[in-house]
Amino acid sequence: QSALTQPPSASGSPGQSVTISCTGTSSDVGGYNYVSWYQQHPGKAPKLMIYEVSKRPSGVPDRFSGSKSGNTASLTVSGLQAEDEADYYCSSYADSNNYVFGTGTKVTVL
Amino acid sequence: QLQLQESGPGLVKPSETLSLTCTVSGGSISSSSYYWGWIRQPPGKGLESIGSIYYSGSTYYNPSLKSRVTISVDTSKNQFSLKLSSVTAADTAVYYCASIAVGRYYFDCWGQGTLVTVSS
């Protein structure tokens, strides 16, 4: 299983929106509505931000939203805030209880 | 509220076996409600799923690591473990343990991670 493809970086000014793509195949992203997104600050463990493509866990601001079309999923962060600066990883279920992660995107708040 | 904590040697020699343990608190590892997984992250790189285990002992491994990985569960200690054999420098990484709720397909609770360096 190959890593899902994400852009290495994305940026926006405070208050703006940024969208990160996550491209896989019909064997992972395209085959299941089980895409999740994780936020990781330096030296910290990843934190779940989105699950099942577009659902937000309790406590995650509604500024974070997810979607999917075909083999590509997307995470949008609206109303960017300084604390949103972090690395973001997508993940997808990939059959037989296997999971594949994305290559990661560093989001910079300008 | 589940809490997970990794433990084990921070330095392993090339060709030897890496062994880590994840201690679960705030819940029972024998619960039928969770799978228990391992994920790793080489320094400055992305996340990679290693595999997972159900309390019954059923295991699921990343095909790229399957030949070298063993995940086991110790219900008496509320722990699960990772063994990775024949390690090389490429296995140097922060290793995380995490939970996956049954019927869900994401890692919802993570340990803080532990750095394992492979070096002679």
Coordinates of N, CA and C in Angstrom, one line a residue:
Chain A
Q1 N 0.8 -1.2 0.0 CA 0.0 0.0 0.0 C 0.9 1.2 0.0
S2 N 0.6 2.2 -0.9 CA 1.4 3.4 -1.0 C 0.8 4.5 -0.2
A3 N 1.6 5.4 0.3 CA 1.1 6.6 1.1 C 0.2 7.4 0.2
L4 N -0.8 8.0 0.8 CA -1.7 8.9 0.2 C -0.9 10.2 -0.1
T5 N -1.2 10.9 -1.2 CA -0.5 12.1 -1.6 C -1.1 13.3 -1.1
Q6 N -0.3 14.1 -0.4 CA -0.7 15.4 0.1 C 0.3 16.5 -0.4
P7 N -0.1 17.7 -0.6 CA 0.9 18.8 -0.9 C 1.8 19.0 0.3
P8 N 3.1 19.2 0.1 CA 4.0 19.4 1.3 C 3.6 20.6 2.2
S9 N 3.1 21.6 1.6 CA 2.8 22.8 2.4 C 1.6 23.5 1.9
A10 N 1.0 24.3 2.8 CA -0.1 25.2 2.5 C 0.0 26.4 3.5
S11 N -0.6 27.5 3.1 CA -0.5 28.7 4.0 C -1.6 29.6 3.8
G12 N -1.9 30.4 4.8 CA -2.9 31.5 4.7 C -2.8 32.5 5.8
S13 N -3.3 33.6 5.6 CA -3.3 34.6 6.7 C -4.4 34.4 7.7
P14 N -4.3 34.9 8.9 CA -5.3 34.7 9.9 C -6.7 35.2 9.3
G15 N -7.7 34.3 9.6 CA -9.0 34.6 9.1 C -9.3 34.0 7.7
Q16 N -8.3 33.7 7.0 CA -8.5 33.1 5.7 C -8.8 31.6 5.8
S17 N -9.0 31.0 4.6 CA -9.2 29.5 4.6 C -8.1 28.8 3.8
V18 N -7.8 27.6 4.2 CA -6.8 26.8 3.5 C -7.4 25.4 3.3
T19 N -7.2 24.8 2.1 CA -7.7 23.5 1.8 C -6.6 22.6 1.5
I20 N -6.5 21.4 2.1 CA -5.5 20.4 1.8 C -6.1 19.2 1.1
S21 N -5.5 18.8 0.1 CA -6.0 17.6 -0.7 C -5.3 16.3 -0.2
C22 N -5.9 15.2 -0.4 CA -5.3 13.9 -0.1 C -5.8 12.9 -1.1
T23 N -4.9 12.5 -2.0 CA -5.2 11.7 -3.1 C -4.7 10.2 -2.9
G24 N -5.7 9.3 -3.1 CA -5.3 7.9 -3.0 C -5.8 7.1 -4.2
T25 N -6.3 5.9 -4.0 CA -6.8 5.1 -5.1 C -8.2 4.5 -4.7
S26 N -8.7 3.7 -5.6 CA -10.0 3.1 -5.4 C -9.9 2.0 -4.3
S27 N -8.7 1.7 -3.9 CA -8.5 0.7 -2.9 C -8.5 1.3 -1.5
D28 N -8.4 2.6 -1.4 CA -8.4 3.2 -0.1 C -9.4 4.4 -0.1
V29 N -9.0 5.6 -0.4 CA -9.8 6.8 -0.3 C -11.1 6.6 -1.1
G30 N -11.0 6.1 -2.3 CA -12.1 6.0 -3.2 C -13.1 4.9 -2.9
G31 N -12.5 3.9 -2.1 CA -13.3 2.7 -1.9 C -14.1 2.7 -0.6
Y32 N -13.8 3.6 0.3 CA -14.4 3.6 1.6 C -14.7 5.1 2.1
N33 N -15.7 5.3 2.8 CA -16.0 6.6 3.4 C -15.3 6.6 4.8
Y34 N -14.1 6.2 4.9 CA -13.4 6.1 6.1 C -12.1 6.9 6.1
V35 N -12.2 8.1 5.7 CA -11.0 9.0 5.6 C -11.0 9.8 6.9
S36 N -9.9 9.9 7.6 CA -9.8 10.7 8.8 C -8.6 11.7 8.6
W37 N -8.6 12.7 9.4 CA -7.6 13.8 9.4 C -7.0 14.0 10.8
Y38 N -5.7 14.2 10.9 CA -5.0 14.4 12.1 C -4.2 15.6 12.1
Q39 N -4.2 16.3 13.2 CA -3.3 17.5 13.4 C -2.2 17.1 14.3
Q40 N -1.0 17.6 13.9 CA 0.2 17.3 14.8 C 1.0 18.5 15.0
H41 N 1.1 18.9 16.2 CA 2.1 20.0 16.5 C 3.4 19.4 16.8
P42 N 4.5 20.2 16.7 CA 5.8 19.7 16.9 C 6.0 19.0 18.2
G43 N 6.6 17.8 18.2 CA 6.9 17.0 19.4 C 5.7 16.4 20.1
K44 N 4.5 16.5 19.4 CA 3.3 16.0 20.0 C 2.7 14.9 19.2
A45 N 1.8 14.1 19.9 CA 1.1 13.0 19.2 C 0.1 13.6 18.3
P46 N -0.3 12.9 17.2 CA -1.4 13.4 16.3 C -2.7 13.4 17.1
K47 N -3.5 14.4 16.7 CA -4.9 14.5 17.3 C -5.9 14.4 16.2
L48 N -6.9 13.6 16.4 CA -8.0 13.4 15.4 C -8.8 14.7 15.3
M49 N -9.0 15.1 14.0 CA -9.7 16.3 13.7 C -11.0 16.0 12.9
I50 N -10.9 15.0 12.0 CA -12.1 14.6 11.2 C -12.1 13.1 11.1
Y51 N -13.2 12.5 11.1 CA -13.4 11.1 10.8 C -14.5 10.8 9.9
E52 N -14.5 9.7 9.3 CA -15.5 9.3 8.3 C -15.8 10.4 7.3
V53 N -14.8 10.9 6.8 CA -14.7 12.0 5.7 C -15.0 13.4 6.2
S54 N -16.1 13.5 7.0 CA -16.6 14.9 7.3 C -17.1 15.1 8.7
K55 N -17.0 14.1 9.6 CA -17.5 14.2 10.9 C -16.4 14.7 11.9
R56 N -16.8 15.6 12.8 CA -15.9 16.2 13.7 C -16.1 15.6 15.1
P57 N -15.0 15.2 15.8 CA -15.1 14.7 17.1 C -15.5 15.9 18.0
S58 N -16.1 15.5 19.2 CA -16.4 16.5 20.2 C -15.2 17.4 20.5
G59 N -15.4 18.7 20.6 CA -14.3 19.5 21.0 C -13.5 20.1 19.8
V60 N -13.7 19.6 18.6 CA -13.0 20.1 17.4 C -13.8 21.3 16.9
P61 N -13.2 22.4 16.7 CA -14.0 23.6 16.2 C -14.6 23.3 14.8
D62 N -15.8 23.9 14.6 CA -16.4 23.7 13.3 C -15.7 24.5 12.1
R63 N -14.6 25.1 12.4 CA -13.8 25.7 11.4 C -13.1 24.6 10.5
F64 N -13.1 23.4 11.1 CA -12.5 22.3 10.4 C -13.6 21.5 9.7
S65 N -13.4 21.2 8.4 CA -14.4 20.5 7.7 C -13.7 19.6 6.7
G66 N -14.4 18.5 6.3 CA -13.8 17.5 5.4 C -14.8 17.1 4.3
S67 N -14.3 16.7 3.2 CA -15.1 16.2 2.1 C -14.3 15.2 1.3
K68 N -15.0 14.6 0.3 CA -14.4 13.6 -0.6 C -15.1 13.6 -1.9
S69 N -14.3 13.4 -2.9 CA -14.8 13.2 -4.3 C -13.9 12.2 -5.0
G70 N -14.5 11.1 -5.3 CA -13.7 10.0 -6.0 C -12.5 9.6 -5.1
N71 N -11.3 9.6 -5.6 CA -10.2 9.1 -4.9 C -9.5 10.3 -4.1
T72 N -10.1 11.4 -4.1 CA -9.4 12.6 -3.4 C -10.3 13.1 -2.3
A73 N -9.7 13.2 -1.1 CA -10.4 13.8 0.1 C -9.7 15.2 0.3
S74 N -10.5 16.0 1.0 CA -10.0 17.4 1.3 C -10.3 17.8 2.8
L75 N -9.4 18.5 3.3 CA -9.6 19.2 4.6 C -9.6 20.7 4.4
T76 N -10.6 21.4 4.9 CA -10.6 22.8 4.9 C -10.6 23.4 6.3
V77 N -9.7 24.3 6.5 CA -9.6 25.0 7.7 C -10.1 26.5 7.4
S78 N -11.2 26.9 7.9 CA -11.7 28.2 7.7 C -11.4 29.1 8.9
G79 N -11.3 30.4 8.6 CA -11.0 31.3 9.7 C -9.7 31.0 10.4
L80 N -8.6 30.8 9.7 CA -7.4 30.4 10.2 C -7.0 31.1 11.5
Q81 N -6.5 30.4 12.4 CA -5.9 31.0 13.7 C -4.5 30.5 13.9
A82 N -3.8 31.3 14.6 CA -2.4 31.0 14.9 C -2.2 29.5 15.3
E83 N -3.1 29.0 16.2 CA -2.9 27.7 16.7 C -3.2 26.6 15.7
D84 N -3.7 27.0 14.5 CA -3.9 26.0 13.5 C -2.6 25.6 12.8
E85 N -1.5 26.4 13.0 CA -0.2 26.1 12.4 C 0.3 24.8 12.9
A86 N 0.4 23.8 12.0 CA 0.8 22.4 12.4 C 0.9 21.6 11.2
D87 N 1.3 20.3 11.4 CA 1.3 19.3 10.3 C -0.1 18.6 10.3
Y88 N -0.6 18.3 9.1 CA -1.8 17.6 9.0 C -1.7 16.4 8.1
Y89 N -2.2 15.3 8.6 CA -2.1 14.0 7.9 C -3.5 13.5 7.6
C90 N -3.7 13.0 6.4 CA -5.0 12.2 6.2 C -4.7 10.8 6.4
S91 N -5.7 10.0 6.5 CA -5.6 8.5 6.7 C -6.8 7.9 6.1
S92 N -6.7 6.7 5.5 CA -7.8 6.0 5.0 C -7.7 4.5 5.4
Y93 N -8.9 3.9 5.6 CA -9.0 2.5 5.7 C -8.6 1.9 4.4
A94 N -7.9 0.8 4.4 CA -7.5 0.2 3.1 C -7.6 -1.3 3.1
D95 N -8.8 -1.8 3.6 CA -9.1 -3.2 3.6 C -8.3 -4.1 4.6
S96 N -9.0 -5.1 5.0 CA -8.3 -6.1 6.0 C -7.7 -5.4 7.2
N97 N -8.4 -4.5 7.7 CA -8.0 -3.8 8.9 C -6.6 -3.1 8.7
N98 N -6.3 -2.7 7.5 CA -5.1 -2.0 7.3 C -5.5 -0.5 7.0
Y99 N -4.5 0.4 7.4 CA -4.7 1.8 7.2 C -3.5 2.4 6.5
V100 N -3.7 3.4 5.7 CA -2.7 4.1 5.0 C -2.8 5.6 5.4
F101 N -1.6 6.2 5.6 CA -1.6 7.6 5.9 C -1.1 8.4 4.7
G102 N -1.4 9.7 4.8 CA -0.9 10.6 3.7 C 0.5 11.1 4.0
T103 N 1.1 11.8 3.1 CA 2.5 12.2 3.2 C 2.7 13.4 4.1
G104 N 1.6 14.1 4.5 CA 1.6 15.2 5.4 C 1.7 16.5 4.7
T105 N 1.0 17.5 5.3 CA 1.1 18.9 4.9 C 1.3 19.8 6.0
K106 N 2.3 20.7 5.8 CA 2.7 21.7 6.8 C 1.8 22.9 6.6
V107 N 1.0 23.3 7.5 CA 0.2 24.5 7.3 C 0.8 25.6 8.1
T108 N 1.1 26.7 7.4 CA 1.7 27.9 8.0 C 0.7 29.1 8.0
V109 N 0.5 29.7 9.2 CA -0.3 30.8 9.3 C 0.6 32.1 9.1
L110 N 0.4 32.8 8.1 CA 1.3 33.9 7.7 C 1.1 35.1 8.7
Chain B
Q1 N -12.1 7.6 30.2 CA -11.2 8.2 29.2 C -10.0 7.3 29.1
L2 N -9.8 6.7 27.9 CA -8.6 5.9 27.7 C -7.3 6.7 27.7
Q3 N -6.3 6.1 28.3 CA -5.0 6.7 28.2 C -4.0 5.5 27.8
L4 N -3.1 5.8 26.9 CA -2.1 4.9 26.5 C -0.7 5.4 26.7
Q5 N 0.2 4.5 27.1 CA 1.6 4.9 27.4 C 2.6 3.9 26.8
E6 N 3.4 4.3 25.9 CA 4.5 3.4 25.4 C 5.7 3.3 26.3
S7 N 6.3 2.2 26.3 CA 7.6 2.0 27.1 C 8.4 1.0 26.4
G8 N 9.8 1.2 26.6 CA 10.7 0.2 26.0 C 12.0 0.9 25.8
P9 N 13.0 0.1 25.3 CA 14.4 0.7 25.1 C 14.4 1.8 24.0
G10 N 15.2 2.8 24.3 CA 15.3 3.9 23.3 C 16.4 3.7 22.3
L11 N 17.2 2.6 22.5 CA 18.3 2.4 21.6 C 18.3 0.9 21.3
V12 N 18.4 0.5 20.0 CA 18.4 -0.9 19.6 C 19.5 -1.0 18.6
K13 N 20.3 -2.1 18.7 CA 21.4 -2.3 17.7 C 20.8 -2.9 16.4
P14 N 21.5 -2.6 15.3 CA 21.1 -3.1 14.0 C 21.1 -4.7 14.0
S15 N 20.1 -5.2 13.3 CA 19.9 -6.7 13.2 C 19.2 -7.3 14.4
E16 N 19.0 -6.5 15.5 CA 18.3 -7.0 16.7 C 16.8 -6.8 16.6
T17 N 16.1 -7.1 17.7 CA 14.7 -7.0 17.7 C 14.2 -5.8 18.6
L18 N 13.4 -5.0 18.0 CA 12.9 -3.8 18.7 C 11.6 -4.3 19.5
S19 N 11.5 -4.0 20.8 CA 10.4 -4.5 21.6 C 9.8 -3.3 22.4
L20 N 8.5 -3.0 22.2 CA 7.9 -2.0 22.9 C 6.6 -2.5 23.5
T21 N 6.1 -1.8 24.6 CA 4.9 -2.2 25.3 C 4.0 -0.9 25.4
C22 N 2.7 -1.1 25.3 CA 1.8 -0.1 25.5 C 0.9 -0.4 26.6
T23 N 0.9 0.4 27.6 CA 0.0 0.2 28.8 C -1.3 1.0 28.7
V24 N -2.4 0.3 28.8 CA -3.7 1.0 28.7 C -4.3 1.2 30.0
S25 N -4.7 2.4 30.3 CA -5.5 2.8 31.5 C -6.8 3.4 31.2
G26 N -7.7 3.4 32.1 CA -9.0 4.0 31.9 C -9.9 3.1 31.1
G27 N -9.5 1.9 30.9 CA -10.4 0.9 30.2 C -9.7 -0.4 30.1
S28 N -10.4 -1.5 29.7 CA -9.8 -2.8 29.7 C -9.4 -3.2 28.3
I29 N -8.2 -3.7 28.2 CA -7.7 -4.2 26.9 C -8.5 -5.4 26.4
S30 N -9.2 -6.0 27.3 CA -10.0 -7.2 27.0 C -11.4 -6.8 26.5
S31 N -11.6 -5.5 26.4 CA -12.9 -5.0 25.9 C -13.1 -5.4 24.4
S32 N -14.3 -5.8 24.1 CA -14.6 -6.1 22.7 C -14.9 -4.8 21.9
S33 N -14.7 -3.7 22.5 CA -15.0 -2.4 21.9 C -13.8 -1.8 21.1
Y34 N -12.6 -2.4 21.3 CA -11.4 -1.7 20.7 C -10.5 -2.7 20.0
Y35 N -9.8 -2.2 18.9 CA -8.6 -2.7 18.4 C -7.5 -1.9 19.0
W36 N -6.3 -2.4 19.0 CA -5.1 -1.7 19.6 C -4.0 -1.7 18.5
G37 N -3.5 -0.5 18.2 CA -2.6 -0.4 17.1 C -1.3 0.3 17.4
W38 N -0.4 0.1 16.4 CA 0.9 0.7 16.5 C 1.1 1.5 15.2
I39 N 1.7 2.7 15.4 CA 2.0 3.6 14.3 C 3.4 4.2 14.5
R40 N 4.2 4.4 13.5 CA 5.5 5.0 13.7 C 5.7 6.2 12.8
Q41 N 6.7 7.0 13.1 CA 7.0 8.2 12.4 C 8.5 8.5 12.5
P42 N 9.2 8.2 11.4 CA 10.7 8.5 11.3 C 10.9 10.0 11.5
P43 N 12.0 10.4 12.1 CA 12.3 11.8 12.3 C 12.1 12.7 11.1
G44 N 11.2 13.7 11.2 CA 11.0 14.6 10.1 C 10.1 14.1 8.9
K45 N 9.6 12.9 9.1 CA 8.8 12.2 8.1 C 7.4 12.0 8.5
G46 N 6.6 11.3 7.7 CA 5.2 11.0 7.9 C 4.9 9.8 8.7
L47 N 3.6 9.6 8.9 CA 3.1 8.5 9.8 C 3.0 7.2 8.9
E48 N 3.2 6.1 9.6 CA 3.1 4.8 8.9 C 2.4 3.8 9.9
S49 N 1.3 3.2 9.4 CA 0.6 2.2 10.3 C 1.4 0.9 10.3
I50 N 1.7 0.4 11.4 CA 2.4 -0.9 11.6 C 1.5 -2.1 11.6
G51 N 0.4 -2.0 12.4 CA -0.5 -3.1 12.5 C -1.4 -2.9 13.8
S52 N -2.3 -3.8 14.0 CA -3.2 -3.8 15.1 C -3.6 -5.1 15.6
I53 N -4.2 -5.2 16.8 CA -4.6 -6.5 17.4 C -5.9 -6.3 18.1
Y54 N -6.7 -7.4 18.1 CA -8.0 -7.4 18.8 C -7.7 -8.2 20.1
Y55 N -8.5 -8.0 21.1 CA -8.2 -8.7 22.4 C -8.2 -10.2 22.3
S56 N -8.9 -10.7 21.3 CA -8.9 -12.1 21.0 C -7.6 -12.7 20.5
G57 N -6.8 -11.8 20.1 CA -5.5 -12.2 19.5 C -5.4 -12.0 18.0
S58 N -6.5 -11.7 17.4 CA -6.4 -11.6 15.9 C -5.6 -10.4 15.6
T59 N -4.7 -10.5 14.6 CA -3.7 -9.5 14.2 C -3.8 -9.1 12.8
Y60 N -3.5 -7.8 12.5 CA -3.5 -7.3 11.2 C -2.3 -6.4 11.0
Y61 N -1.5 -6.8 10.0 CA -0.2 -6.1 9.8 C -0.1 -5.4 8.4
N62 N 0.7 -4.3 8.5 CA 1.0 -3.6 7.2 C 1.8 -4.6 6.3
P63 N 1.3 -4.8 5.1 CA 2.0 -5.8 4.3 C 3.5 -5.5 4.1
S64 N 3.9 -4.3 4.1 CA 5.3 -4.0 3.9 C 6.2 -4.3 5.1
L65 N 5.6 -4.6 6.3 CA 6.3 -4.9 7.5 C 6.0 -6.3 8.0
K66 N 5.0 -6.9 7.4 CA 4.4 -8.1 7.9 C 5.5 -9.2 8.3
S67 N 6.5 -9.3 7.5 CA 7.5 -10.4 7.7 C 8.3 -10.2 9.0
R68 N 8.3 -9.0 9.5 CA 9.2 -8.6 10.6 C 8.4 -8.3 11.9
V69 N 7.1 -8.2 11.8 CA 6.3 -7.6 12.9 C 5.5 -8.7 13.7
T70 N 5.5 -8.6 15.0 CA 4.6 -9.4 15.8 C 4.0 -8.5 16.8
I71 N 2.6 -8.4 16.9 CA 1.9 -7.7 17.9 C 1.2 -8.7 18.8
S72 N 1.3 -8.5 20.1 CA 0.6 -9.5 21.0 C -0.1 -8.7 22.1
V73 N -1.0 -9.4 22.8 CA -1.7 -8.7 23.9 C -1.5 -9.5 25.2
D74 N -1.4 -8.8 26.3 CA -1.3 -9.4 27.6 C -2.4 -8.9 28.5
T75 N -3.5 -9.6 28.5 CA -4.7 -9.1 29.2 C -4.5 -9.0 30.7
S76 N -3.6 -9.8 31.3 CA -3.4 -9.8 32.8 C -2.7 -8.4 33.2
K77 N -2.0 -7.8 32.2 CA -1.3 -6.6 32.5 C -1.9 -5.4 31.9
N78 N -3.0 -5.6 31.1 CA -3.7 -4.6 30.4 C -2.7 -3.9 29.4
Q79 N -1.9 -4.7 28.7 CA -0.9 -4.2 27.8 C -0.9 -4.9 26.5
F80 N -0.4 -4.2 25.5 CA -0.2 -4.9 24.2 C 1.2 -4.5 23.8
S81 N 1.9 -5.4 22.9 CA 3.3 -5.2 22.7 C 3.6 -5.3 21.2
L82 N 4.7 -4.7 20.8 CA 5.2 -4.7 19.4 C 6.6 -5.3 19.4
K83 N 6.8 -6.2 18.5 CA 8.2 -6.7 18.2 C 8.5 -6.5 16.7
L84 N 9.6 -5.9 16.4 CA 10.0 -5.7 15.1 C 11.4 -6.3 14.9
S85 N 11.6 -7.3 14.1 CA 12.9 -8.0 14.1 C 13.8 -7.4 13.0
S86 N 15.0 -7.8 13.1 CA 16.0 -7.5 12.0 C 16.0 -6.0 11.7
V87 N 16.1 -5.1 12.7 CA 16.0 -3.7 12.5 C 17.2 -3.1 11.8
T88 N 17.0 -2.0 11.1 CA 18.0 -1.2 10.5 C 17.8 0.2 10.9
A89 N 18.7 1.1 10.4 CA 18.6 2.5 10.7 C 17.3 3.1 10.2
A90 N 16.7 2.5 9.2 CA 15.4 2.9 8.6 C 14.3 2.7 9.5
D91 N 14.5 1.9 10.6 CA 13.4 1.7 11.6 C 13.5 2.7 12.7
T92 N 14.5 3.6 12.7 CA 14.5 4.7 13.7 C 13.3 5.6 13.5
A93 N 12.6 5.7 14.6 CA 11.3 6.5 14.5 C 10.7 6.7 15.9
V94 N 9.7 7.6 16.0 CA 8.9 7.7 17.1 C 7.8 6.7 16.9
Y95 N 7.6 5.8 17.9 CA 6.6 4.7 17.8 C 5.4 5.1 18.7
Y96 N 4.2 5.1 18.2 CA 3.0 5.5 18.9 C 2.1 4.2 19.0
C97 N 1.4 4.1 20.2 CA 0.3 3.1 20.2 C -1.0 3.9 20.3
A98 N -2.0 3.3 19.8 CA -3.3 4.0 19.6 C -4.5 3.0 19.7
S99 N -5.6 3.5 19.9 CA -6.8 2.7 19.9 C -7.7 3.0 18.7
I100 N -8.4 1.9 18.3 CA -9.4 2.0 17.2 C -10.7 1.4 17.7
A101 N -11.8 2.2 17.8 CA -13.0 1.6 18.3 C -13.6 0.7 17.3
V102 N -14.2 -0.4 17.7 CA -14.8 -1.3 16.8 C -15.9 -0.7 16.0
G103 N -15.9 -0.9 14.7 CA -16.9 -0.3 13.9 C -16.6 1.1 13.4
R104 N -15.4 1.6 14.0 CA -14.9 2.9 13.5 C -13.6 2.6 12.8
Y105 N -13.1 3.5 12.0 CA -12.0 3.3 11.2 C -11.0 4.4 11.3
Y106 N -10.6 4.8 12.5 CA -9.7 5.8 12.8 C -9.1 5.6 14.1
F107 N -7.9 6.2 14.3 CA -7.2 6.1 15.6 C -7.7 7.2 16.5
D108 N -8.4 6.9 17.5 CA -9.0 8.0 18.3 C -8.3 8.4 19.5
C109 N -7.5 7.5 20.1 CA -6.7 7.9 21.3 C -5.3 7.4 21.1
W110 N -4.3 8.3 21.3 CA -2.9 8.0 21.0 C -2.1 8.1 22.3
G111 N -1.0 7.3 22.4 CA 0.0 7.5 23.4 C 0.8 8.7 23.0
Q112 N 1.7 9.1 23.9 CA 2.6 10.3 23.6 C 3.7 10.0 22.7
G113 N 4.0 8.7 22.5 CA 5.1 8.3 21.5 C 6.4 8.1 22.2
T114 N 7.2 7.2 21.7 CA 8.5 7.0 22.2 C 9.5 6.8 21.1
L115 N 10.7 7.5 21.2 CA 11.7 7.5 20.1 C 12.5 6.3 20.3
V116 N 12.7 5.5 19.2 CA 13.6 4.4 19.2 C 14.6 4.6 18.1
T117 N 15.9 4.6 18.5 CA 17.0 4.8 17.6 C 17.7 3.5 17.4
V118 N 17.9 3.2 16.1 CA 18.6 2.0 15.7 C 20.1 2.4 15.4
S119 N 21.0 2.0 16.2 CA 22.4 2.3 16.0 C 23.3 1.4 16.8
S120 N 24.5 1.2 16.3 CA 25.4 0.4 17.0 C 26.3 1.2 18.0

